[in-house]
XYZ file of N, CA, C and O in Angstrom:
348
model
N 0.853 -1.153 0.000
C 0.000 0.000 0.000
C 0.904 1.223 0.000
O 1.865 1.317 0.764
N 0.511 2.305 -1.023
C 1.179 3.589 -0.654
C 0.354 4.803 -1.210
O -0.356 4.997 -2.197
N 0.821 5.613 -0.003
C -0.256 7.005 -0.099
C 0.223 7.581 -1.062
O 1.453 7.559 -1.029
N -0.368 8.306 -2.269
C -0.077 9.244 -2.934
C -0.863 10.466 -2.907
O -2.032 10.522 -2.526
N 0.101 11.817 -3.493
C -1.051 12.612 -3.315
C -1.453 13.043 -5.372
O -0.594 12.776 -6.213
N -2.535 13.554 -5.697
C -2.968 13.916 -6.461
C -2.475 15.648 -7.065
O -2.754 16.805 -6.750
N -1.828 15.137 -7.824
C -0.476 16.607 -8.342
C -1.937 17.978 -9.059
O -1.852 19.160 -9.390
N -2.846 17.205 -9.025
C -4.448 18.372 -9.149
C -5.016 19.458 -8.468
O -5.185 20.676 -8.523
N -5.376 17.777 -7.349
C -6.651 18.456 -6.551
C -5.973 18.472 -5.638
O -6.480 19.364 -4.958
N -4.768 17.936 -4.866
C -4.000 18.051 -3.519
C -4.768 16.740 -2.691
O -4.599 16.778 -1.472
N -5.587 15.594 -3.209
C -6.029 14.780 -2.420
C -5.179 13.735 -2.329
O -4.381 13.557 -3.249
N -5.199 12.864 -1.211
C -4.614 11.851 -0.686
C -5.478 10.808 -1.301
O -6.706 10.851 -1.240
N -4.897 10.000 -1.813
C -5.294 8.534 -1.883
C -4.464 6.992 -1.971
O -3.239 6.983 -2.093
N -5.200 5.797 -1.902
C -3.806 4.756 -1.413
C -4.273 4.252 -2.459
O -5.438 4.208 -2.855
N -3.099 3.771 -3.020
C -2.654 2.939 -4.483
C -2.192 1.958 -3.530
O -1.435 2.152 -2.578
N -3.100 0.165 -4.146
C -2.934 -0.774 -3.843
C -1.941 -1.552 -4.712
O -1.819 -1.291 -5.908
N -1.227 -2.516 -4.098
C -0.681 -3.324 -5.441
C -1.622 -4.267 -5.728
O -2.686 -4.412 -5.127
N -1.227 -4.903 -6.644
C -2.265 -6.217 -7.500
C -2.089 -7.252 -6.739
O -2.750 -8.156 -7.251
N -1.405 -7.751 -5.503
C -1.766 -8.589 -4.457
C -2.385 -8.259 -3.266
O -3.015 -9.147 -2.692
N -2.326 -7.138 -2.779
C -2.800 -6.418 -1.912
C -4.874 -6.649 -2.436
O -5.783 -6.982 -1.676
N -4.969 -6.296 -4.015
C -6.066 -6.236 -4.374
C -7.113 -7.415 -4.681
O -8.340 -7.452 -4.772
N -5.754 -8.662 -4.839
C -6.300 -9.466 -4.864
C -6.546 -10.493 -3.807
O -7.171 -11.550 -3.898
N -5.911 -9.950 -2.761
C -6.089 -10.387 -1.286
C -7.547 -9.762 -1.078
O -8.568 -10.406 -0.836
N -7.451 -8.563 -1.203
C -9.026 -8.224 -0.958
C -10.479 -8.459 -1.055
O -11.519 -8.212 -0.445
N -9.896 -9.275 -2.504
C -11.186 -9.544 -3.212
C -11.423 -11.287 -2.652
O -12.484 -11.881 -2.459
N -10.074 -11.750 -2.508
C -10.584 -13.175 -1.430
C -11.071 -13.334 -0.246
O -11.529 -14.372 0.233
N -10.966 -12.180 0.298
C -11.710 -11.635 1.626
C -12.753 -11.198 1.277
O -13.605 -11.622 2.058
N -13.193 -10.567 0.522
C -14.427 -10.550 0.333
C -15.756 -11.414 0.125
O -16.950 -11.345 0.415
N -14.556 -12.573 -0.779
C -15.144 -13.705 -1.304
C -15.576 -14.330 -0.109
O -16.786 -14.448 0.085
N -14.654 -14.799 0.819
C -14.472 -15.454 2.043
C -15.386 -14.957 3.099
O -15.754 -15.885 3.819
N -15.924 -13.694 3.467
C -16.856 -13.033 3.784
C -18.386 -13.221 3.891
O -19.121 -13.434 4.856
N -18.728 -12.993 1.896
C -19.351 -12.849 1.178
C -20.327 -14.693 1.326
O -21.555 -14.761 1.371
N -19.730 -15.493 1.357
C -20.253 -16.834 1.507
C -20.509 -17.222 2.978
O -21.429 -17.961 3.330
N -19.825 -16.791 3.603
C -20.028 -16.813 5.034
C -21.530 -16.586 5.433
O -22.266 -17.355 6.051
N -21.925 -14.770 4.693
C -22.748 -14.454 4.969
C -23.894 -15.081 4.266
O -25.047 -14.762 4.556
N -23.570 -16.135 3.172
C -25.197 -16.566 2.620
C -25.127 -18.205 3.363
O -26.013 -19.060 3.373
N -23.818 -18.257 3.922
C -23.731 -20.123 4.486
C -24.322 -19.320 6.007
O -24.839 -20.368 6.395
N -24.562 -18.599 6.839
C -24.892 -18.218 7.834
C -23.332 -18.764 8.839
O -23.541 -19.236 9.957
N -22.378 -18.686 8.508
C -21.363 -18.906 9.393
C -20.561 -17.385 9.342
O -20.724 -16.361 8.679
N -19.666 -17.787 10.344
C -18.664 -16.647 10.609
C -17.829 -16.809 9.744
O -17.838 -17.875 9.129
N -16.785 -15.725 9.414
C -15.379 -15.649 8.432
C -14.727 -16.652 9.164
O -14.683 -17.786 8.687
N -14.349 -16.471 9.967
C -13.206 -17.732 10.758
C -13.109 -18.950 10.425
O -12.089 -19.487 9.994
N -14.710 -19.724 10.698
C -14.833 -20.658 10.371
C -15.013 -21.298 8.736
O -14.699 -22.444 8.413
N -15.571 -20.293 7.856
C -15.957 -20.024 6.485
C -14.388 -20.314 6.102
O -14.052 -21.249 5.375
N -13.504 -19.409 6.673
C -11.989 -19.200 5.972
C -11.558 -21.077 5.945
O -11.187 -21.735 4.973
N -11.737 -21.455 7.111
C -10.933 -22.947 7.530
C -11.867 -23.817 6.618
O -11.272 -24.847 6.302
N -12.902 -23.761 6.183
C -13.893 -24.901 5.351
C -13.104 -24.443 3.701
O -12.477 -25.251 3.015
N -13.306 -23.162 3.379
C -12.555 -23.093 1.755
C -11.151 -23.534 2.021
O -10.717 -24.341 1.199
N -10.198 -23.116 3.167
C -8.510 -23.506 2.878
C -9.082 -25.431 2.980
O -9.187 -25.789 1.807
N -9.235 -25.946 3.387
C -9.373 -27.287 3.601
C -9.803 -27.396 2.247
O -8.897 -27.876 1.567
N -11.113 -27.068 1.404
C -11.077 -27.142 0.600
C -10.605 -26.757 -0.713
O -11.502 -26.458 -1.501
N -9.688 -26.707 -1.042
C -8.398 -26.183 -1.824
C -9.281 -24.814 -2.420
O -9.090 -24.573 -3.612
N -10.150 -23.980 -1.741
C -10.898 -22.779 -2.734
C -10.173 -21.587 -2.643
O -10.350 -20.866 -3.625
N -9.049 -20.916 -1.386
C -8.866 -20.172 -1.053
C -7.030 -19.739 -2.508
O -7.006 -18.857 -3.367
N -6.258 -20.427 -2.285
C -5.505 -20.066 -3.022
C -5.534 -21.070 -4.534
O -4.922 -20.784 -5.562
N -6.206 -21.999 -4.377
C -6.092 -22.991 -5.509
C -7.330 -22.619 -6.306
O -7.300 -22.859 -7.513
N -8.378 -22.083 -5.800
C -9.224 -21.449 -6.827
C -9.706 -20.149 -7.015
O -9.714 -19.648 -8.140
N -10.177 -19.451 -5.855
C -10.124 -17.796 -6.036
C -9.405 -17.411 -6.479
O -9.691 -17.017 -7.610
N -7.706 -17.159 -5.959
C -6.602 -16.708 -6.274
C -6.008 -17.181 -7.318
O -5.223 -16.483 -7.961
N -6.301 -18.481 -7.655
C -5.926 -19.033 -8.875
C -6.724 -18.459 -10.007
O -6.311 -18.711 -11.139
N -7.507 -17.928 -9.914
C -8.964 -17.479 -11.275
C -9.380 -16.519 -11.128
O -10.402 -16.212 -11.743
N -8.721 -15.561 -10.181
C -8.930 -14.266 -9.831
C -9.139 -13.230 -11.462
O -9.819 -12.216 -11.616
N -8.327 -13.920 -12.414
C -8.639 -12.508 -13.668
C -9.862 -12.987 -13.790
O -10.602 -12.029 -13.568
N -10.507 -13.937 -14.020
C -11.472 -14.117 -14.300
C -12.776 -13.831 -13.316
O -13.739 -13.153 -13.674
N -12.641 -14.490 -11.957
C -13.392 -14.075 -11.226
C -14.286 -12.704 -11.296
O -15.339 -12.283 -11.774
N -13.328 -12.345 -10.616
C -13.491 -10.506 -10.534
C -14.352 -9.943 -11.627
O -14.964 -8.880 -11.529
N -14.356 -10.776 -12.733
C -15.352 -9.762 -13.650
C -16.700 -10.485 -13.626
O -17.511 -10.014 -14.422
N -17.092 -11.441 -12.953
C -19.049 -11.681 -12.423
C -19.814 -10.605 -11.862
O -19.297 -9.615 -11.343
N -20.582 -10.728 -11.927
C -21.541 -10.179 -10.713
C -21.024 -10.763 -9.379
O -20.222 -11.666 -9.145
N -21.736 -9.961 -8.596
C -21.500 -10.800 -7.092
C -21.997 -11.478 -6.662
O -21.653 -12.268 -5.783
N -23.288 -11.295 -7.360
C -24.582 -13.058 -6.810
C -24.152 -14.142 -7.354
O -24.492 -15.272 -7.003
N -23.110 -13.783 -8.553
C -22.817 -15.449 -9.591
C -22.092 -15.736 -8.584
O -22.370 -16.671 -7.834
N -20.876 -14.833 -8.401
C -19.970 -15.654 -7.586
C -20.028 -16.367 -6.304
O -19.506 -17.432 -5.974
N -21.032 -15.276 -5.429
C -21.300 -16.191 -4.317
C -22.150 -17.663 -4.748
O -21.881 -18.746 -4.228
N -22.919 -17.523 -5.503
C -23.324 -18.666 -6.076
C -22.657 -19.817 -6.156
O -22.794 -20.870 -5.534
N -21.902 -19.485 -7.015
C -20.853 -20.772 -7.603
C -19.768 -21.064 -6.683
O -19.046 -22.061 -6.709
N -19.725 -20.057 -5.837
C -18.461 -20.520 -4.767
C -18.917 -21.337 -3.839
O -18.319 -22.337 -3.441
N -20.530 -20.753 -3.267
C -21.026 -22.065 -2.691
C -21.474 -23.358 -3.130
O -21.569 -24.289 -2.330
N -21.783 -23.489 -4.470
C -21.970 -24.286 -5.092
C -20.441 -25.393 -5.212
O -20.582 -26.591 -4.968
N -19.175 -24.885 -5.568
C -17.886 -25.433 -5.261
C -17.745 -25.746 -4.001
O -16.930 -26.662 -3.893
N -18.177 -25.395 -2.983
C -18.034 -25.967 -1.772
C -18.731 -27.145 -1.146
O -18.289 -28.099 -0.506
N -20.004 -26.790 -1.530
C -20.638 -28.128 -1.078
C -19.707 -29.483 -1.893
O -19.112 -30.419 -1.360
N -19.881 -29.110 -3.526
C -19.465 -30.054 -3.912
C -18.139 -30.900 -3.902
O -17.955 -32.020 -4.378
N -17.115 -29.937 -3.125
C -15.812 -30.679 -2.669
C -15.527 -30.906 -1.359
O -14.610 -31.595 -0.913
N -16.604 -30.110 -0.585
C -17.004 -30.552 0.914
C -17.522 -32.282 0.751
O -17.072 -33.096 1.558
N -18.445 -32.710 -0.301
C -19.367 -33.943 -0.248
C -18.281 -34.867 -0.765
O -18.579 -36.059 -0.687
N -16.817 -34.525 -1.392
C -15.674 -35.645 -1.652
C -15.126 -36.005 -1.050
O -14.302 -36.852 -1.395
């Protein structure tokens, strides 16, 4: 993360890097299912790492990801979970 300022308007803003951003968006993900599985992040986080979703498939498919909607994805992420939870 680093603050820059805007050589314009004089505003402050933080420029993320592209892991920083894509950390974000797995937290979100990780979040985001939590809240439609009715569990907490904590526990949500330990069910996707067990199930290889956290770096072997978010982070792995992240260019792609990122450009759904957000209902597909929570969708299909829970949908990937049950189904490698039930293997």
């Amino acid at each position: 993360m680093e603050e820059k300022i805007d050589k314009h308007t004089g505003e402050t803003w933080i420029h993320l890097s592209d892991d920083e951003v894509k950390f974000g968006f797995l937290s979100q993900c990780i979040e985001g299912v939590a809240n439609a599985e009715n569990s907490n992040y904590i526990e949500m986080l330990n069910r996707m790492e067990k199930a290889d979703m956290t770096e072997g498939y978010i982070l792995a498919c992240y260019d792609t990801l990122h450009t759904e909607s957000w209902e597909l994805i929570i969708s299909d992420l829970r949908k990937l979970l049950h189904k490698r939870e039930s293997h």
